[in-house]
Amino acid sequence: MSPLSQGIGSLNESTLHAAIKEWYAQPQDRFEVSVDGSIIDLIRGTQLIEIQTSNFAALRKKLTKLIDRHPVRVIYPLARFKWIVRTSGKGDTLGKRKSSKIGKLIDIFEELIRIPDLIKHPNFALEILVVDIEEVRTADGKGSRWRKGVSIKDRRLVQVVESHELKRVQDYLRFLPDGLESPFTNKTLADALGIQVFEASRITYTMRRMGLLEITGKYRNELLYVVNI
């Protein structure tokens, strides 16, 4: 155990959460501190740092309570490559394969769509850690229907590849491709980014709620968007 990890709490956190916390921590950080009735992962100076490995909706209540009085940074590990590790009920490894899905930075909007009103707050900062992970699964009959009863037991950090920081509202405009026509539709945005239209609609909805885009009209049945800054 490293000297840093000895000061890090583990309040029922996942292996991935704990590994990200240890990777990110600096010697003067404080861990698992109660602030305004909420337990904060890390405090660095005056900044509150929360590591959220999934489901930003679960973070909404805490952020709403804290963000008017404190600078808050959310650390989100976004999986680039993922290896699926199959295990038995006893924990023995049965096999391992690399997932065909490759994560993209634009995938962050799957989470941002849940808190667009909070992202634009001047006290909010987001740091995306592009990571490679292992996902441990067991065929125990308790998993979701689409996963055919296979449960995800844990996620483990393999490596941190790179980091992307977004501190100002305008920073999110980097997700719009260069040369995008104006006005544009969800379809033209999807084509420019090489993604599905429903994925583009997450981006436009989130950016509109952030005040970055506005609707200027319609083309046939599609909304037309322009940058509002």
Coordinates of C-alpha atoms in Angstrom, one line a residue:
M1 CA 0.0 0.0 0.0
S2 CA 1.4 3.4 -1.0
P3 CA 1.7 6.3 1.6
L4 CA -1.1 8.1 -0.2
S5 CA -3.5 5.2 -0.1
Q6 CA -3.1 4.9 3.7
G7 CA -5.1 8.1 4.0
I8 CA -7.8 7.3 1.6
G9 CA -11.1 6.1 2.9
S10 CA -13.1 3.3 1.3
L11 CA -16.8 4.0 2.1
N12 CA -18.1 1.0 0.0
E13 CA -16.4 2.4 -3.1
S14 CA -15.7 0.2 -6.1
T15 CA -12.2 -0.9 -7.1
L16 CA -12.2 1.6 -10.0
H17 CA -13.3 4.5 -7.8
A18 CA -10.6 3.7 -5.2
A19 CA -7.9 3.3 -7.9
I20 CA -8.8 6.7 -9.5
K21 CA -8.8 8.3 -6.1
E22 CA -5.3 7.0 -5.4
W23 CA -4.0 7.9 -8.9
Y24 CA -5.4 11.5 -8.6
A25 CA -4.5 12.2 -5.0
Q26 CA -1.7 14.5 -3.9
P27 CA 0.1 14.5 -0.5
Q28 CA -1.7 17.5 1.0
D29 CA -5.2 16.3 0.0
R30 CA -7.8 15.4 2.6
F31 CA -10.0 12.4 2.1
E32 CA -13.7 11.5 3.0
V33 CA -14.4 14.9 4.6
S34 CA -17.9 16.0 5.7
V35 CA -18.9 19.3 4.1
D36 CA -22.4 20.7 4.6
G37 CA -23.6 17.3 5.5
S38 CA -22.1 15.5 2.5
I39 CA -19.0 13.2 2.4
I40 CA -16.5 14.5 -0.2
D41 CA -13.9 12.2 -1.8
L42 CA -11.1 14.7 -1.8
I43 CA -10.5 18.3 -0.7
R44 CA -7.5 20.1 -2.3
G45 CA -7.2 23.6 -0.9
T46 CA -10.7 25.1 -1.1
Q47 CA -11.8 22.8 -4.0
L48 CA -14.1 19.9 -3.4
I49 CA -13.3 16.9 -5.7
E50 CA -15.8 14.2 -6.4
I51 CA -15.0 11.0 -8.4
Q52 CA -18.0 9.8 -10.2
T53 CA -17.6 6.6 -12.2
S54 CA -21.2 6.5 -13.5
N55 CA -24.7 8.0 -13.2
F56 CA -24.3 11.8 -12.9
A57 CA -28.0 11.8 -11.8
A58 CA -26.9 10.4 -8.5
L59 CA -24.6 13.4 -8.1
R60 CA -27.3 16.0 -8.6
K61 CA -28.5 16.4 -5.1
K62 CA -25.0 16.7 -3.6
L63 CA -23.9 19.2 -6.3
T64 CA -27.0 21.3 -5.9
K65 CA -26.3 21.6 -2.2
L66 CA -22.6 22.4 -2.5
I67 CA -22.0 24.4 -5.7
D68 CA -23.2 27.8 -4.6
R69 CA -20.7 27.9 -1.7
H70 CA -17.8 25.8 -2.9
P71 CA -15.8 25.2 -6.1
V72 CA -16.5 21.6 -7.1
R73 CA -14.5 19.5 -9.5
V74 CA -16.0 16.2 -10.8
I75 CA -13.6 13.5 -12.0
Y76 CA -15.1 11.1 -14.5
P77 CA -13.2 8.0 -15.8
L78 CA -14.3 7.4 -19.4
A79 CA -13.4 4.0 -20.7
R80 CA -11.5 3.8 -24.0
F81 CA -10.7 0.1 -24.1
K82 CA -12.4 -2.4 -21.9
W83 CA -11.5 -6.1 -21.2
I84 CA -14.4 -8.4 -20.1
V85 CA -13.2 -10.8 -17.4
R86 CA -15.5 -13.8 -16.9
T87 CA -15.4 -15.3 -13.4
S88 CA -17.1 -18.2 -11.6
G89 CA -19.3 -17.8 -8.6
K90 CA -16.2 -18.5 -6.5
G91 CA -14.2 -15.8 -8.2
D92 CA -12.1 -17.9 -10.4
T93 CA -11.2 -16.4 -13.8
L94 CA -12.8 -18.3 -16.7
G95 CA -11.8 -16.2 -19.6
K96 CA -11.0 -12.7 -20.8
R97 CA -11.7 -10.8 -24.0
K98 CA -11.4 -7.3 -25.3
S99 CA -14.7 -5.5 -25.9
S100 CA -15.3 -4.4 -29.5
K101 CA -16.6 -1.0 -28.3
I102 CA -14.1 1.9 -28.2
G103 CA -15.1 4.8 -26.0
K104 CA -15.0 8.3 -27.4
L105 CA -14.8 11.7 -25.5
I106 CA -18.2 12.6 -27.0
D107 CA -19.7 9.7 -24.9
I108 CA -19.5 12.1 -21.9
F109 CA -22.8 13.5 -23.0
E110 CA -24.5 10.3 -21.8
E111 CA -23.8 11.7 -18.3
L112 CA -23.9 15.5 -18.9
I113 CA -27.5 15.3 -20.2
R114 CA -28.4 14.6 -16.6
I115 CA -27.0 17.8 -15.1
P116 CA -26.9 20.5 -17.8
D117 CA -28.1 23.3 -15.5
L118 CA -25.3 22.5 -13.0
I119 CA -22.5 22.3 -15.6
K120 CA -22.8 26.0 -16.4
H121 CA -22.3 27.1 -12.8
P122 CA -19.1 29.1 -12.5
N123 CA -18.1 26.9 -9.5
F124 CA -18.3 23.7 -11.6
A125 CA -15.3 22.0 -13.3
L126 CA -15.1 18.7 -15.0
E127 CA -12.1 16.5 -15.6
I128 CA -12.4 13.6 -17.9
L129 CA -9.9 10.8 -17.4
V130 CA -9.6 8.6 -20.5
V131 CA -8.9 5.1 -19.1
D132 CA -8.6 1.5 -20.0
I133 CA -10.4 -0.9 -17.6
E134 CA -11.3 -4.5 -16.8
E135 CA -14.9 -5.3 -16.2
V136 CA -15.5 -8.4 -14.0
R137 CA -18.7 -10.3 -14.8
T138 CA -20.3 -13.5 -13.3
A139 CA -23.1 -15.5 -14.8
D140 CA -25.1 -15.7 -11.6
G141 CA -28.6 -15.1 -13.1
K142 CA -28.9 -11.8 -11.3
G143 CA -27.9 -9.5 -14.1
S144 CA -30.1 -7.4 -16.4
R145 CA -32.2 -9.1 -19.1
W146 CA -30.2 -7.7 -22.0
R147 CA -27.0 -9.1 -20.4
K148 CA -28.8 -12.5 -20.0
G149 CA -28.4 -12.7 -16.3
V150 CA -24.7 -11.8 -16.2
S151 CA -23.8 -9.5 -13.3
I152 CA -21.1 -6.9 -13.4
K153 CA -19.2 -7.6 -10.1
D154 CA -16.4 -5.0 -10.4
R155 CA -14.5 -2.6 -12.6
R156 CA -10.7 -2.3 -12.3
L157 CA -8.4 0.4 -13.6
V158 CA -5.7 -0.8 -16.1
Q159 CA -4.3 2.6 -16.9
V160 CA -5.0 6.3 -17.3
V161 CA -4.4 7.4 -20.8
E162 CA -5.0 11.1 -20.8
S163 CA -6.9 13.9 -19.1
H164 CA -9.2 16.6 -20.4
E165 CA -10.3 19.6 -18.3
L166 CA -13.4 21.7 -18.8
K167 CA -13.6 24.7 -16.5
R168 CA -15.7 27.2 -18.5
V169 CA -19.0 26.8 -20.3
Q170 CA -17.3 27.8 -23.5
D171 CA -14.9 24.9 -23.2
Y172 CA -17.7 22.5 -24.1
L173 CA -17.9 24.0 -27.6
R174 CA -14.8 21.9 -28.4
F175 CA -17.1 19.0 -28.9
L176 CA -18.6 20.7 -32.0
P177 CA -16.6 19.8 -35.1
D178 CA -14.6 22.4 -37.1
G179 CA -16.5 23.6 -40.2
L180 CA -19.9 22.7 -38.9
E181 CA -22.5 24.6 -40.9
S182 CA -24.7 27.2 -39.2
P183 CA -27.5 26.7 -38.6
F184 CA -27.2 22.9 -38.2
T185 CA -29.6 20.0 -37.3
N186 CA -29.1 17.0 -35.2
K187 CA -28.5 15.0 -38.4
T188 CA -25.9 17.3 -39.8
L189 CA -24.1 17.2 -36.4
A190 CA -24.3 13.4 -36.3
D191 CA -22.9 13.1 -39.8
A192 CA -20.0 15.5 -39.0
L193 CA -19.1 13.6 -35.8
G194 CA -19.7 10.1 -37.2
I195 CA -22.3 9.3 -34.5
Q196 CA -26.0 8.4 -34.4
V197 CA -28.7 11.1 -34.5
F198 CA -29.9 10.2 -31.0
E199 CA -26.3 10.8 -29.7
A200 CA -26.2 14.2 -31.4
S201 CA -29.6 15.1 -29.8
R202 CA -28.0 14.6 -26.4
I203 CA -25.3 17.1 -27.3
T204 CA -27.7 19.7 -28.6
Y205 CA -30.1 19.3 -25.7
T206 CA -27.3 19.6 -23.1
M207 CA -25.7 22.6 -24.9
R208 CA -29.0 24.3 -25.3
R209 CA -29.7 23.9 -21.5
M210 CA -26.2 25.3 -20.9
G211 CA -27.0 28.4 -23.0
L212 CA -24.4 27.5 -25.7
L213 CA -27.0 26.8 -28.4
E214 CA -30.3 28.3 -29.4
I215 CA -33.0 27.1 -31.8
T216 CA -33.6 29.5 -34.7
G217 CA -36.3 27.6 -36.5
K218 CA -37.0 24.4 -38.4
Y219 CA -35.9 22.7 -41.6
R220 CA -38.7 20.3 -42.6
N221 CA -39.2 18.5 -39.3
E222 CA -35.8 19.1 -37.9
L223 CA -34.8 21.9 -35.4
L224 CA -32.1 24.3 -36.5
Y225 CA -29.4 25.2 -34.0
V226 CA -26.8 28.0 -33.8
V227 CA -24.0 28.7 -31.4
N228 CA -25.2 31.3 -28.9
I229 CA -21.8 32.7 -27.8

